[in-house]
Coordinates of C-alpha atoms and ligand atoms in Angstrom, one line a residue:
M1 CA -16.6 -59.1 114.7
I2 CA -14.9 -62.1 116.6
S3 CA -15.2 -65.3 114.9
Q4 CA -16.4 -68.4 116.6
V5 CA -12.8 -70.0 116.1
L6 CA -11.2 -67.1 117.7
R7 CA -13.9 -67.0 120.6
D8 CA -13.3 -70.8 121.2
A9 CA -9.5 -70.4 121.4
R10 CA -10.0 -67.4 123.9
K11 CA -12.2 -69.4 126.2
Y12 CA -9.9 -72.2 126.2
E13 CA -6.6 -70.5 126.7
E14 CA -8.3 -68.7 129.8
T15 CA -9.4 -71.8 131.4
A16 CA -6.4 -74.2 130.5
Q17 CA -3.9 -71.3 131.7
K18 CA -5.0 -71.8 135.4
A19 CA -3.3 -75.2 135.4
I20 CA 0.3 -73.7 134.7
T21 CA 1.6 -71.8 137.9
Q22 CA 4.6 -69.5 137.9
E23 CA 7.2 -71.8 139.0
M24 CA 6.3 -74.4 136.1
R25 CA 7.2 -71.3 133.7
P26 CA 10.3 -69.5 132.9
G27 CA 11.0 -66.6 135.4
F28 CA 11.2 -63.8 132.7
H29 CA 11.2 -65.4 129.3
L30 CA 7.8 -65.4 127.6
S31 CA 6.3 -68.9 127.2
P32 CA 2.9 -69.6 125.6
R33 CA -0.2 -68.9 127.6
V34 CA -1.1 -72.5 127.1
G35 CA -0.1 -75.1 124.4
W36 CA 2.6 -74.6 121.7
M37 CA 4.7 -71.4 120.8
N38 CA 6.9 -70.9 117.8
D39 CA 8.0 -67.7 116.1
P40 CA 8.0 -64.3 117.6
N41 CA 5.4 -62.3 115.5
G42 CA 4.5 -58.7 115.5
F43 CA 7.1 -57.5 117.8
S44 CA 6.4 -53.6 118.2
V45 CA 5.6 -50.7 120.4
Y46 CA 2.0 -49.7 120.4
K47 CA 0.4 -47.4 122.9
G48 CA 3.2 -47.2 125.0
E49 CA 3.8 -50.9 125.6
Y50 CA 5.8 -53.6 123.8
H51 CA 3.6 -56.0 122.1
L52 CA 4.8 -59.5 121.2
F53 CA 2.6 -61.8 119.3
Y54 CA 3.7 -65.4 118.8
Q55 CA 3.0 -68.5 116.6
Y56 CA 0.5 -70.4 118.7
N57 CA -1.6 -73.7 119.0
P58 CA -3.5 -73.2 122.3
Y59 CA -5.0 -76.7 122.3
S60 CA -1.8 -78.8 122.5
S61 CA 2.1 -78.7 123.1
H62 CA 2.5 -79.7 119.3
W63 CA 2.6 -77.4 116.2
D64 CA -0.9 -77.5 114.9
T65 CA -3.7 -75.0 113.5
M66 CA -1.5 -71.7 113.7
H67 CA -3.2 -68.8 115.8
W68 CA -1.5 -65.9 117.1
G69 CA -0.9 -65.7 120.7
H70 CA -0.5 -62.2 122.3
A71 CA 1.5 -60.7 125.5
V72 CA 2.4 -57.0 126.3
S73 CA 5.1 -55.7 128.5
S74 CA 6.5 -52.3 129.6
D75 CA 10.2 -53.7 130.1
L76 CA 10.5 -56.6 127.8
L77 CA 10.6 -58.9 130.8
H78 CA 7.5 -59.0 132.7
W79 CA 4.8 -60.1 130.2
R80 CA 1.1 -59.9 130.5
Y81 CA -1.1 -62.2 128.4
L82 CA -3.9 -60.8 126.1
P83 CA -6.3 -62.9 124.5
A84 CA -5.3 -64.7 121.3
A85 CA -5.2 -62.2 118.5
L86 CA -5.6 -64.2 115.3
A87 CA -7.3 -67.4 114.4
P88 CA -7.5 -69.3 111.2
D89 CA -11.0 -68.5 110.4
T90 CA -11.2 -66.9 106.9
T91 CA -10.8 -68.5 103.5
S92 CA -7.4 -67.1 102.8
D93 CA -6.1 -68.3 106.2
R94 CA -8.0 -71.4 107.0
D95 CA -5.1 -73.5 107.4
G96 CA -3.1 -71.2 109.4
C97 CA -2.2 -67.7 110.3
F98 CA 1.8 -67.8 110.0
S99 CA 4.4 -65.3 110.8
G100 CA 4.2 -61.8 110.5
S101 CA 4.7 -58.4 111.9
A102 CA 2.9 -55.2 113.0
V103 CA 2.9 -51.3 112.5
T104 CA 1.2 -48.5 113.7
L105 CA -1.0 -46.7 111.0
P106 CA -1.2 -42.9 111.0
D107 CA -4.9 -43.2 112.2
G108 CA -3.8 -44.9 115.4
R109 CA -4.7 -48.5 114.7
Q110 CA -2.4 -51.3 114.8
M111 CA -1.9 -53.2 111.6
L112 CA -0.9 -56.9 111.4
I113 CA 0.5 -58.2 108.3
Y114 CA 0.9 -62.2 108.3
T115 CA 0.9 -65.1 106.0
G116 CA -2.4 -66.8 105.3
V117 CA -2.1 -70.3 104.5
E118 CA -4.7 -72.0 102.3
K119 CA -4.8 -75.7 101.0
I120 CA -6.3 -76.1 97.7
S121 CA -7.5 -79.4 96.1
L122 CA -6.3 -79.7 92.6
P123 CA -8.7 -80.9 90.0
E124 CA -6.2 -83.3 88.9
G125 CA -6.1 -84.9 92.6
G126 CA -3.7 -83.8 95.4
D127 CA -3.5 -80.5 96.9
C128 CA -1.5 -77.4 96.7
V129 CA -0.7 -75.0 99.7
L130 CA -0.8 -71.3 98.8
Q131 CA 0.8 -68.9 101.1
R132 CA -0.3 -65.3 100.7
Q133 CA 0.1 -62.1 102.9
C134 CA -3.0 -60.8 104.7
L135 CA -4.0 -57.8 106.9
A136 CA -5.8 -57.3 110.2
F137 CA -6.5 -54.0 111.9
G138 CA -6.9 -53.6 115.7
D139 CA -6.8 -51.4 118.8
G140 CA -3.9 -53.6 120.7
T141 CA -6.5 -56.4 121.8
D142 CA -9.1 -57.2 119.1
Y143 CA -8.3 -57.3 115.4
E144 CA -10.4 -57.6 112.5
K145 CA -9.2 -59.1 109.2
Y146 CA -9.1 -56.9 106.1
G147 CA -12.1 -57.8 103.7
K148 CA -9.9 -58.0 100.7
N149 CA -7.3 -60.3 102.0
P150 CA -4.7 -61.4 100.7
V151 CA -3.0 -58.3 99.9
I152 CA 0.1 -59.9 98.3
D153 CA -0.4 -63.1 96.3
E154 CA 1.2 -65.4 93.9
N155 CA 0.6 -62.8 91.2
S156 CA 3.3 -60.4 92.6
L157 CA 5.9 -63.0 92.6
P158 CA 8.8 -62.7 90.4
E159 CA 9.5 -65.2 87.8
G160 CA 10.4 -68.7 89.3
G161 CA 9.3 -67.7 92.9
S162 CA 7.3 -70.4 94.9
K163 CA 3.8 -69.9 95.6
N164 CA 4.0 -72.5 98.3
D165 CA 6.9 -71.1 100.3
F166 CA 6.0 -67.4 100.4
R167 CA 6.0 -66.4 103.9
D168 CA 6.8 -64.2 107.1
P169 CA 6.2 -60.6 106.0
K170 CA 8.3 -58.1 108.0
I171 CA 6.9 -54.5 107.5
F172 CA 8.8 -51.4 108.0
E173 CA 8.0 -47.6 107.8
R174 CA 10.1 -45.7 105.3
A175 CA 11.4 -42.0 105.7
D176 CA 8.5 -40.7 103.5
G177 CA 5.7 -42.3 105.4
S178 CA 5.2 -45.3 103.0
Y179 CA 6.0 -49.0 103.8
G180 CA 8.4 -51.7 102.7
C181 CA 8.0 -55.2 103.6
V182 CA 10.4 -58.1 103.2
V183 CA 9.0 -61.6 102.5
G184 CA 10.7 -65.0 102.5
N185 CA 10.7 -66.9 99.4
C186 CA 12.5 -69.8 97.3
D187 CA 12.5 -71.0 93.6
G188 CA 11.8 -74.4 92.2
E189 CA 15.0 -75.8 93.9
R190 CA 13.9 -74.4 97.2
D191 CA 17.0 -72.0 97.1
G192 CA 16.0 -69.2 99.5
S193 CA 15.6 -65.4 98.7
V194 CA 14.2 -62.4 100.3
L195 CA 11.7 -60.3 98.4
L196 CA 11.1 -56.6 98.7
F197 CA 7.6 -55.0 98.3
G198 CA 6.3 -51.5 98.7
S199 CA 3.2 -49.7 99.6
P200 CA 2.0 -46.0 99.8
D201 CA -0.7 -47.1 102.8
G202 CA -0.4 -50.6 103.6
Y203 CA -3.1 -51.9 101.6
T204 CA -1.8 -52.0 98.1
W205 CA 1.5 -53.6 97.6
K206 CA 3.9 -53.8 94.6
F207 CA 6.8 -56.0 94.1
E208 CA 9.8 -53.9 94.0
R209 CA 12.9 -56.2 93.8
V210 CA 14.8 -59.6 95.1
L211 CA 16.6 -58.0 97.9
A212 CA 19.0 -61.0 98.4
K213 CA 19.4 -64.5 97.0
N214 CA 20.8 -67.5 98.5
G215 CA 22.6 -68.9 95.5
G216 CA 23.0 -72.3 97.1
R217 CA 25.2 -70.8 100.0
F218 CA 23.1 -70.8 103.1
G219 CA 20.6 -73.8 103.5
K220 CA 17.5 -73.9 101.5
M221 CA 14.2 -72.1 101.8
W222 CA 14.8 -68.6 103.8
E223 CA 12.1 -68.2 106.5
C224 CA 11.5 -64.9 108.8
P225 CA 13.5 -62.1 107.1
D226 CA 14.0 -59.0 108.9
F227 CA 15.7 -55.7 107.2
F228 CA 16.8 -52.7 109.1
E229 CA 19.7 -50.1 109.6
L230 CA 22.0 -50.3 112.3
D231 CA 25.0 -48.3 113.2
G232 CA 25.0 -47.0 109.4
K233 CA 24.9 -50.4 108.1
Q234 CA 21.9 -52.4 106.4
V235 CA 21.3 -55.6 108.0
L236 CA 19.3 -58.7 106.7
I237 CA 18.6 -61.4 109.1
V238 CA 16.8 -64.6 107.9
S239 CA 16.5 -68.0 109.2
P240 CA 17.5 -70.6 106.5
Q241 CA 16.3 -74.2 106.6
E242 CA 18.3 -77.2 106.0
M243 CA 21.6 -75.9 106.4
L244 CA 24.9 -77.5 105.8
P245 CA 27.6 -76.7 108.3
Q246 CA 30.7 -74.4 107.4
G247 CA 33.6 -74.6 109.8
F248 CA 32.4 -73.3 113.1
E249 CA 30.2 -70.7 111.7
Y250 CA 27.1 -72.4 110.5
H251 CA 25.7 -75.7 112.0
N252 CA 23.5 -78.3 110.2
G253 CA 19.6 -77.8 110.3
N254 CA 17.6 -74.7 110.7
G255 CA 20.0 -71.7 111.2
T256 CA 20.1 -68.1 111.6
L257 CA 22.1 -65.9 109.3
C258 CA 23.0 -62.2 109.4
L259 CA 24.0 -60.6 106.3
I260 CA 25.7 -57.0 107.0
G261 CA 26.0 -54.7 104.0
H262 CA 25.0 -51.3 102.7
C263 CA 22.5 -49.9 100.1
G264 CA 23.9 -49.5 96.5
A265 CA 23.3 -46.7 94.3
D266 CA 20.2 -48.2 92.9
G267 CA 18.6 -48.9 96.2
E268 CA 19.9 -52.5 96.2
F269 CA 21.2 -54.3 99.0
V270 CA 25.0 -54.9 98.9
E271 CA 26.2 -57.7 101.0
E272 CA 29.7 -57.1 102.7
R273 CA 29.8 -59.9 105.3
N274 CA 27.8 -62.8 106.7
Q275 CA 27.7 -64.5 110.2
S276 CA 25.8 -66.6 112.4
V277 CA 23.3 -64.9 114.8
D278 CA 23.5 -67.7 117.6
Y279 CA 25.9 -70.4 117.9
G280 CA 24.0 -72.4 120.4
I281 CA 21.3 -75.1 120.1
D282 CA 18.0 -73.3 120.3
F283 CA 17.6 -70.0 118.5
Y284 CA 15.6 -69.4 115.3
A285 CA 13.2 -67.0 113.6
P286 CA 14.2 -63.7 115.3
Q287 CA 12.5 -60.6 114.8
T288 CA 13.5 -56.9 115.9
T289 CA 11.8 -53.9 116.7
L290 CA 12.8 -50.2 117.4
A291 CA 12.5 -49.3 121.1
P292 CA 11.3 -45.6 121.7
D293 CA 14.8 -44.7 122.9
G294 CA 16.4 -45.8 119.5
R295 CA 17.7 -49.3 120.4
R296 CA 17.2 -52.2 118.0
I297 CA 15.9 -55.1 120.0
M298 CA 15.6 -58.6 118.7
I299 CA 13.9 -61.5 120.2
G300 CA 14.0 -65.1 118.8
W301 CA 12.2 -68.4 119.5
M302 CA 14.5 -70.3 121.8
Q303 CA 14.0 -73.7 120.2
N304 CA 15.3 -75.9 117.5
W305 CA 12.7 -77.5 115.1
D306 CA 14.7 -80.8 115.0
T307 CA 14.2 -81.3 118.9
C308 CA 10.5 -80.5 119.0
P309 CA 9.2 -83.9 118.2
V310 CA 10.8 -85.0 121.6
N311 CA 8.4 -82.9 123.6
G312 CA 6.1 -85.2 125.5
P313 CA 2.3 -85.0 125.0
N314 CA 1.3 -84.0 128.5
Q315 CA 3.2 -80.9 128.9
P316 CA 0.9 -78.0 129.4
W317 CA 3.2 -75.6 127.3
F318 CA 6.1 -75.9 125.1
G319 CA 8.4 -73.2 123.5
Q320 CA 10.0 -70.2 124.8
M321 CA 11.2 -66.7 123.5
S322 CA 14.8 -65.7 124.0
L323 CA 16.0 -62.8 126.1
P324 CA 15.2 -59.5 124.2
R325 CA 18.7 -58.6 123.0
E326 CA 20.1 -55.2 122.2
L327 CA 22.0 -55.1 118.8
S328 CA 24.8 -53.1 117.5
I329 CA 27.7 -53.3 115.1
K330 CA 31.2 -53.2 116.2
D331 CA 34.3 -54.0 113.9
G332 CA 31.8 -55.2 111.1
R333 CA 30.0 -58.1 113.6
L334 CA 26.6 -58.1 115.0
I335 CA 26.8 -57.7 118.7
Q336 CA 24.2 -58.8 120.9
K337 CA 23.6 -57.9 124.6
P338 CA 20.8 -58.8 127.1
V339 CA 18.4 -55.7 127.3
R340 CA 19.5 -53.5 130.0
E341 CA 16.2 -53.7 131.6
L342 CA 17.5 -57.1 133.0
E343 CA 19.8 -55.4 135.5
D344 CA 16.5 -54.2 137.4
M345 CA 15.7 -57.8 138.1
R346 CA 19.1 -58.5 139.9
K347 CA 19.2 -59.2 143.4
N348 CA 21.6 -60.8 146.2
E349 CA 25.0 -59.5 144.4
V350 CA 28.1 -62.0 145.1
R351 CA 31.5 -60.8 144.1
Y352 CA 34.9 -62.4 143.8
E353 CA 38.0 -60.9 142.3
N354 CA 41.3 -62.4 141.4
I355 CA 40.5 -66.0 142.3
T356 CA 43.4 -68.3 141.2
F357 CA 42.5 -72.0 141.1
T358 CA 43.2 -75.3 139.3
D359 CA 41.0 -78.4 139.0
V360 CA 37.5 -77.9 140.5
M361 CA 36.1 -75.1 142.5
K362 CA 32.8 -74.0 144.0
L363 CA 32.2 -70.7 145.3
E364 CA 30.0 -69.7 148.4
G365 CA 26.8 -68.0 147.2
V366 CA 27.1 -69.1 143.6
K367 CA 24.4 -71.4 142.6
G368 CA 20.7 -71.2 141.3
R369 CA 18.6 -71.5 138.3
K370 CA 17.5 -67.8 137.7
V371 CA 21.0 -66.4 137.6
D372 CA 23.0 -63.4 135.8
M373 CA 26.8 -64.2 136.2
E374 CA 29.6 -62.5 134.5
V375 CA 33.0 -64.5 134.6
T376 CA 36.3 -62.7 133.5
L377 CA 39.2 -65.0 132.6
R378 CA 42.9 -64.8 132.4
P379 CA 45.6 -67.2 132.7
G380 CA 46.8 -67.9 136.1
D381 CA 50.3 -68.4 134.7
T382 CA 51.1 -66.5 131.6
E383 CA 54.1 -68.7 130.6
N384 CA 51.9 -71.7 130.8
I385 CA 48.4 -71.2 129.5
Y386 CA 45.7 -73.3 131.0
H387 CA 44.3 -75.7 128.5
K388 CA 40.7 -75.8 129.4
F389 CA 38.3 -73.9 131.6
A390 CA 34.4 -74.7 132.2
V391 CA 31.5 -73.6 134.2
R392 CA 29.1 -76.3 135.2
F393 CA 25.6 -75.3 136.1
A394 CA 22.2 -76.8 136.6
Q395 CA 24.2 -79.2 138.5
N396 CA 23.8 -82.0 141.1
E397 CA 25.1 -85.7 141.6
N398 CA 23.7 -86.6 138.4
Y399 CA 23.2 -83.7 136.0
Q400 CA 25.0 -80.7 134.8
T401 CA 25.2 -78.4 131.8
S402 CA 28.2 -76.5 130.9
I403 CA 30.1 -73.8 129.1
S404 CA 33.6 -74.6 128.5
F405 CA 36.6 -72.9 126.7
R406 CA 39.9 -74.1 125.1
P407 CA 42.2 -71.2 124.8
Y408 CA 44.7 -72.9 122.3
E409 CA 41.8 -73.7 120.0
G410 CA 39.8 -70.5 120.7
I411 CA 36.7 -72.7 120.9
V412 CA 33.7 -72.3 123.3
K413 CA 31.5 -75.3 123.8
V414 CA 28.1 -75.5 125.1
D415 CA 27.2 -79.0 126.4
R416 CA 23.8 -80.2 127.8
K417 CA 24.3 -84.0 127.4
F418 CA 23.9 -84.3 131.1
S419 CA 20.8 -82.1 131.4
G420 CA 18.3 -84.9 131.7
T421 CA 17.1 -85.7 128.1
R422 CA 16.8 -89.3 127.0
R423 CA 17.0 -88.5 123.4
A424 CA 19.8 -88.6 120.9
V425 CA 19.2 -85.1 119.6
I426 CA 22.1 -82.4 119.4
H427 CA 23.4 -81.7 122.8
Q428 CA 26.5 -79.7 121.9
R429 CA 27.6 -76.8 120.0
R430 CA 31.0 -75.0 119.3
S431 CA 31.9 -71.5 118.4
L432 CA 35.3 -70.1 117.6
V433 CA 35.7 -66.9 119.6
R434 CA 38.2 -64.0 119.9
T435 CA 40.8 -64.5 122.6
E436 CA 44.1 -63.1 123.4
G437 CA 46.4 -65.1 125.6
G438 CA 43.6 -67.1 127.3
R439 CA 41.5 -64.0 128.2
L440 CA 37.7 -64.2 127.9
K441 CA 34.7 -62.7 129.1
L442 CA 31.4 -64.9 129.5
R443 CA 27.9 -63.6 130.6
I444 CA 25.7 -66.4 131.6
I445 CA 21.9 -66.0 132.0
L446 CA 19.8 -69.0 133.3
D447 CA 16.2 -69.0 133.6
R448 CA 14.8 -72.4 134.9
F449 CA 14.8 -74.2 131.4
S450 CA 17.5 -72.4 129.4
A451 CA 21.0 -70.9 129.3
E452 CA 22.1 -67.9 127.1
I453 CA 25.8 -67.4 127.0
F454 CA 27.1 -63.9 125.8
V455 CA 30.8 -64.3 125.0
N456 CA 33.2 -61.0 125.2
D457 CA 30.3 -58.7 125.6
G458 CA 28.1 -60.3 122.9
E459 CA 30.5 -60.9 120.1
H460 CA 29.2 -64.5 120.0
V461 CA 26.0 -65.8 121.8
L462 CA 25.2 -69.5 122.5
T463 CA 21.5 -70.4 123.5
A464 CA 20.3 -73.9 124.8
T465 CA 17.3 -75.1 126.5
M466 CA 17.8 -77.6 129.6
Y467 CA 15.7 -80.3 130.9
T468 CA 17.1 -80.7 134.3
G469 CA 14.7 -80.7 137.4
Q470 CA 15.0 -77.4 139.2
E471 CA 16.7 -79.1 142.3
A472 CA 19.9 -79.4 140.1
D473 CA 21.0 -75.9 140.9
G474 CA 24.6 -76.1 141.8
I475 CA 27.3 -74.2 139.9
S476 CA 31.1 -75.0 139.9
F477 CA 34.1 -74.2 138.0
F478 CA 36.8 -76.5 136.3
A479 CA 40.2 -75.6 135.1
D480 CA 42.8 -77.7 133.4
G481 CA 45.8 -75.6 134.3
K482 CA 45.8 -72.4 136.3
V483 CA 43.0 -69.9 135.9
T484 CA 42.5 -66.5 137.4
M485 CA 39.1 -65.1 137.2
D486 CA 36.6 -62.4 138.5
V487 CA 33.1 -63.5 139.2
V488 CA 30.1 -61.4 139.7
K489 CA 26.8 -63.2 140.3
Y490 CA 23.2 -62.1 140.8
D491 CA 20.1 -64.1 141.2
L492 CA 17.3 -63.0 138.9
M493 CA 13.8 -62.2 140.2
D494 CA 10.7 -64.1 139.0
A495 CA 8.2 -62.1 136.9
D496 CA 5.7 -62.1 139.9
E497 CA 8.4 -60.8 142.2
K498 CA 8.5 -57.1 142.9
Ligands
FRU1 C1 9.4 -70.6 111.0 C2 8.1 -71.0 110.5 C3 7.7 -69.8 109.4 C4 6.3 -70.0 109.5 C5 5.9 -70.7 110.7 C6 4.7 -71.4 111.0 O1 9.7 -71.1 112.3 O2 8.3 -72.2 109.6 O3 8.1 -69.8 108.3 O4 5.6 -68.8 109.2 O5 7.2 -71.1 111.4 O6 4.3 -71.7 112.3

């Protein structure tokens, strides 16, 4: 049975979506059907297609009354909207259906596990927000909430665990057919942790252990955990709130943290290393799924909470997903590459080899706002290495966004100061990268409103949204000193192009 609240949302989105043309959206990144989008939810493969749900407020381009939006794709790049999947329409989720995940049950149904938010008035005055984990079952389009929700509540919290910040269940199947689930939590000081629960059938859950504890190291509350095996390691990804910067590794505000480790003798998670997932401005709350061919694919919300209030009231949509990225581990680091399916969207190849230049240069055929471009750099003079290199894109007389590299410092910087924003929000971020004698590889993916820069085959990634009008489509290169480079550039197709 579909509730009136969900029926209203479905009716609204179907009509309101018509005001948004393909040119107003990114070409191949998922944006909300209408209104507001945040975290990816329920990223999964079901009945032969990728399903991606998202935190969704159809009614405005601002965060409010969380629903789950829904889209499907066979290649992770061409997305087809399905009707909204969940609405806040039961007691245990009346104040929002927050983030969660999906799994296929042995009987063929898809099960969603999500955080139901319920605000409760206290007898002594004021109110208290409860976050509890709930279930819904469906066929890939329509979902019915479980009558006995919630299935994980405050009674299963370990001592000191907050019942107000207890959210974002990520479910996974275990080898014996039972399920595990990681959930974000914090203590009275808002110090983050990840809790692990186990269930034989998905319905009844038991607290197993605190899988990881922040201990004051990385921000405060840890949101949106994901836990999986990758190349023989155990990987725990979380999105901490309120981070303090640490060198060039972590920046202020909401961040993304990857803990790489292994399983100890007692089944505990033993941390070995930590790193940021993305070093740019706009990337948060990523979630992964396992593709049928064994690839671990991650998608994140391509936004930054601190920049959101800047979004104007009249936008028909706000929020985008990142490119889906293939994950691997190399030399103890998390490596991310755009999914290989993106290569099928390339057209109009332009190739330059061994171009040596100084100062500013443009290349015939190199421009555009839906672009896949690889730039391989080396010094033009090995005795006298250049001081700075930059690619400027989304450029015209007034605007530009850039990625620059200073070989002596090993620093890559994304800068969108001149990308049309009128607000004093963060416009630059830097990352320390690996370079030998001024060599570096950049792969730059542009899609109308965003740039994702993969450094050295995915060792570091910097993601940023851009606000510049689409007429700013120039690309130019800058060198302080002598640079030699190879450039391979493709245009990328729009989702409605064949
Ligand atoms: C992360 C987050 C989640 C929560 C959701 C609410 O961006 O704060 O922790 O479930 O957004 O929309």
